[in-house]
């Protein structure tokens, strides 16, 4: 005979009702704070620089690293702050993966504002945290405090493991 603890029942209720009720969710992301002043390293198959508009277009297997964070995409447009020679923002598209610590997020597009330390991911966002998964249409990651907010029909799948249900 199976017995459920109050915690297991609560978790089961959240897992079942979450997908039906959630319109937005605040979650932790990366388990650490990201140093947004750390150097940004970009590798890619190809680079096109446009001096007239202050952009650089990286294409083909683009990987961007800053501290413990990694962002990968087929195409990333780097926009520099006018007259300062420093990166203002990155616009990644074509299927983006963002990894920080043991967590990973995927989306169709990601815009990273260096000054504000935010990454806005849009289009079929999938966030995995261990065995748990969350999906939405939009996620805003605050790299300075290690949090994220998901909006646009949020769905959560919480895996509790076999031990919780058998107790």
PDB file of N, CA, C and O in Angstrom, residues 2-3 7 13 23 26 30 34 45 47 51 80 85 88 105 111 115 120 123 125 134-135 137 140 150 162:
ATOM      1  N   UNK A   2       0.542   2.230  -0.848  1.00  0.00           N
ATOM      2  CA  UNK A   2       1.318   3.462  -0.921  1.00  0.00           C
ATOM      3  C   UNK A   2       0.766   4.484   0.059  1.00  0.00           C
ATOM      4  O   UNK A   2      -0.437   4.651   0.193  1.00  0.00           O
ATOM      5  N   UNK A   3       1.681   5.146   0.737  1.00  0.00           N
ATOM      6  CA  UNK A   3       1.285   6.255   1.612  1.00  0.00           C
ATOM      7  C   UNK A   3       1.973   7.504   1.099  1.00  0.00           C
ATOM      8  O   UNK A   3       3.126   7.463   0.686  1.00  0.00           O
ATOM      9  N   UNK A   7       4.022  16.617   2.136  1.00  0.00           N
ATOM     10  CA  UNK A   7       4.912  17.259   1.169  1.00  0.00           C
ATOM     11  C   UNK A   7       4.747  16.642  -0.213  1.00  0.00           C
ATOM     12  O   UNK A   7       4.723  17.348  -1.229  1.00  0.00           O
ATOM     13  N   UNK A  13       0.163  18.181  -6.203  1.00  0.00           N
ATOM     14  CA  UNK A  13      -0.840  19.187  -6.549  1.00  0.00           C
ATOM     15  C   UNK A  13      -0.219  20.296  -7.387  1.00  0.00           C
ATOM     16  O   UNK A  13      -0.780  20.715  -8.396  1.00  0.00           O
ATOM     17  N   UNK A  23       0.528  31.635 -15.117  1.00  0.00           N
ATOM     18  CA  UNK A  23       0.696  32.598 -16.195  1.00  0.00           C
ATOM     19  C   UNK A  23       2.069  33.251 -16.110  1.00  0.00           C
ATOM     20  O   UNK A  23       2.495  33.900 -17.024  1.00  0.00           O
ATOM     21  N   UNK A  26       8.465  33.042 -11.071  1.00  0.00           N
ATOM     22  CA  UNK A  26       9.776  33.554 -10.684  1.00  0.00           C
ATOM     23  C   UNK A  26      10.603  32.350 -10.261  1.00  0.00           C
ATOM     24  O   UNK A  26      10.174  31.570  -9.431  1.00  0.00           O
ATOM     25  N   UNK A  30      20.904  29.663 -12.403  1.00  0.00           N
ATOM     26  CA  UNK A  30      22.352  29.661 -12.355  1.00  0.00           C
ATOM     27  C   UNK A  30      22.939  29.433 -10.991  1.00  0.00           C
ATOM     28  O   UNK A  30      24.123  29.153 -10.877  1.00  0.00           O
ATOM     29  N   UNK A  34      26.245  36.399 -11.611  1.00  0.00           N
ATOM     30  CA  UNK A  34      27.140  36.511 -12.756  1.00  0.00           C
ATOM     31  C   UNK A  34      27.827  37.859 -12.714  1.00  0.00           C
ATOM     32  O   UNK A  34      27.185  38.883 -12.511  1.00  0.00           O
ATOM     33  N   UNK A  45      32.592  30.569 -36.474  1.00  0.00           N
ATOM     34  CA  UNK A  45      33.187  30.191 -37.741  1.00  0.00           C
ATOM     35  C   UNK A  45      33.492  31.395 -38.619  1.00  0.00           C
ATOM     36  O   UNK A  45      34.418  31.374 -39.425  1.00  0.00           O
ATOM     37  N   UNK A  47      33.128  35.992 -39.019  1.00  0.00           N
ATOM     38  CA  UNK A  47      32.895  37.311 -38.431  1.00  0.00           C
ATOM     39  C   UNK A  47      32.826  38.354 -39.528  1.00  0.00           C
ATOM     40  O   UNK A  47      33.690  38.392 -40.415  1.00  0.00           O
ATOM     41  N   UNK A  51      31.751  48.833 -39.527  1.00  0.00           N
ATOM     42  CA  UNK A  51      32.216  50.023 -38.816  1.00  0.00           C
ATOM     43  C   UNK A  51      31.183  51.153 -38.833  1.00  0.00           C
ATOM     44  O   UNK A  51      31.090  51.931 -37.893  1.00  0.00           O
ATOM     45  N   UNK A  80      27.874  47.514 -30.413  1.00  0.00           N
ATOM     46  CA  UNK A  80      28.786  48.253 -29.551  1.00  0.00           C
ATOM     47  C   UNK A  80      28.193  49.605 -29.177  1.00  0.00           C
ATOM     48  O   UNK A  80      27.436  50.205 -29.949  1.00  0.00           O
ATOM     49  N   UNK A  85      33.554  51.770 -27.804  1.00  0.00           N
ATOM     50  CA  UNK A  85      34.232  50.521 -28.103  1.00  0.00           C
ATOM     51  C   UNK A  85      33.923  49.382 -27.141  1.00  0.00           C
ATOM     52  O   UNK A  85      34.640  48.402 -27.093  1.00  0.00           O
ATOM     53  N   UNK A  88      27.421  46.840 -26.012  1.00  0.00           N
ATOM     54  CA  UNK A  88      26.162  47.295 -25.424  1.00  0.00           C
ATOM     55  C   UNK A  88      25.230  46.104 -25.233  1.00  0.00           C
ATOM     56  O   UNK A  88      24.706  45.883 -24.148  1.00  0.00           O
ATOM     57  N   UNK A 105      18.964  26.769 -20.449  1.00  0.00           N
ATOM     58  CA  UNK A 105      17.737  27.274 -21.061  1.00  0.00           C
ATOM     59  C   UNK A 105      17.923  27.292 -22.570  1.00  0.00           C
ATOM     60  O   UNK A 105      19.018  27.557 -23.072  1.00  0.00           O
ATOM     61  N   UNK A 111      18.305  38.081 -26.242  1.00  0.00           N
ATOM     62  CA  UNK A 111      18.923  39.403 -26.277  1.00  0.00           C
ATOM     63  C   UNK A 111      19.561  39.661 -24.927  1.00  0.00           C
ATOM     64  O   UNK A 111      18.874  39.651 -23.902  1.00  0.00           O
ATOM     65  N   UNK A 115      24.936  46.060 -19.931  1.00  0.00           N
ATOM     66  CA  UNK A 115      24.848  47.069 -18.859  1.00  0.00           C
ATOM     67  C   UNK A 115      23.831  46.713 -17.782  1.00  0.00           C
ATOM     68  O   UNK A 115      24.080  46.904 -16.597  1.00  0.00           O
ATOM     69  N   UNK A 120      16.975  38.366 -22.219  1.00  0.00           N
ATOM     70  CA  UNK A 120      15.566  38.140 -22.536  1.00  0.00           C
ATOM     71  C   UNK A 120      15.519  37.044 -23.590  1.00  0.00           C
ATOM     72  O   UNK A 120      15.992  37.229 -24.715  1.00  0.00           O
ATOM     73  N   UNK A 123      10.412  32.775 -27.477  1.00  0.00           N
ATOM     74  CA  UNK A 123      10.083  31.734 -28.443  1.00  0.00           C
ATOM     75  C   UNK A 123      10.386  30.338 -27.939  1.00  0.00           C
ATOM     76  O   UNK A 123      11.526  29.916 -27.947  1.00  0.00           O
ATOM     77  N   UNK A 125      10.577  28.826 -24.939  1.00  0.00           N
ATOM     78  CA  UNK A 125      11.619  28.765 -23.912  1.00  0.00           C
ATOM     79  C   UNK A 125      11.480  27.468 -23.117  1.00  0.00           C
ATOM     80  O   UNK A 125      10.387  27.093 -22.702  1.00  0.00           O
ATOM     81  N   UNK A 134      10.720  23.652 -17.056  1.00  0.00           N
ATOM     82  CA  UNK A 134       9.719  24.702 -17.147  1.00  0.00           C
ATOM     83  C   UNK A 134       9.717  25.215 -18.580  1.00  0.00           C
ATOM     84  O   UNK A 134      10.786  25.349 -19.187  1.00  0.00           O
ATOM     85  N   UNK A 135       8.535  25.504 -19.117  1.00  0.00           N
ATOM     86  CA  UNK A 135       8.435  26.059 -20.458  1.00  0.00           C
ATOM     87  C   UNK A 135       7.595  27.324 -20.412  1.00  0.00           C
ATOM     88  O   UNK A 135       6.724  27.484 -19.540  1.00  0.00           O
ATOM     89  N   UNK A 137       6.789  31.206 -23.095  1.00  0.00           N
ATOM     90  CA  UNK A 137       7.085  31.931 -24.330  1.00  0.00           C
ATOM     91  C   UNK A 137       8.181  32.977 -24.129  1.00  0.00           C
ATOM     92  O   UNK A 137       8.837  33.374 -25.081  1.00  0.00           O
ATOM     93  N   UNK A 140      12.953  36.285 -18.668  1.00  0.00           N
ATOM     94  CA  UNK A 140      13.914  37.355 -18.439  1.00  0.00           C
ATOM     95  C   UNK A 140      14.821  36.907 -17.301  1.00  0.00           C
ATOM     96  O   UNK A 140      14.360  36.666 -16.188  1.00  0.00           O
ATOM     97  N   UNK A 150       9.531  33.907 -15.815  1.00  0.00           N
ATOM     98  CA  UNK A 150       8.963  33.301 -17.008  1.00  0.00           C
ATOM     99  C   UNK A 150       7.515  33.754 -17.150  1.00  0.00           C
ATOM    100  O   UNK A 150       6.769  33.745 -16.183  1.00  0.00           O
ATOM    101  N   UNK A 162      11.052   8.285  -7.089  1.00  0.00           N
ATOM    102  CA  UNK A 162      10.301   7.163  -6.529  1.00  0.00           C
ATOM    103  C   UNK A 162      10.216   7.191  -5.014  1.00  0.00           C
ATOM    104  O   UNK A 162       9.226   6.752  -4.437  1.00  0.00           O
TER     105      UNK A 162
END
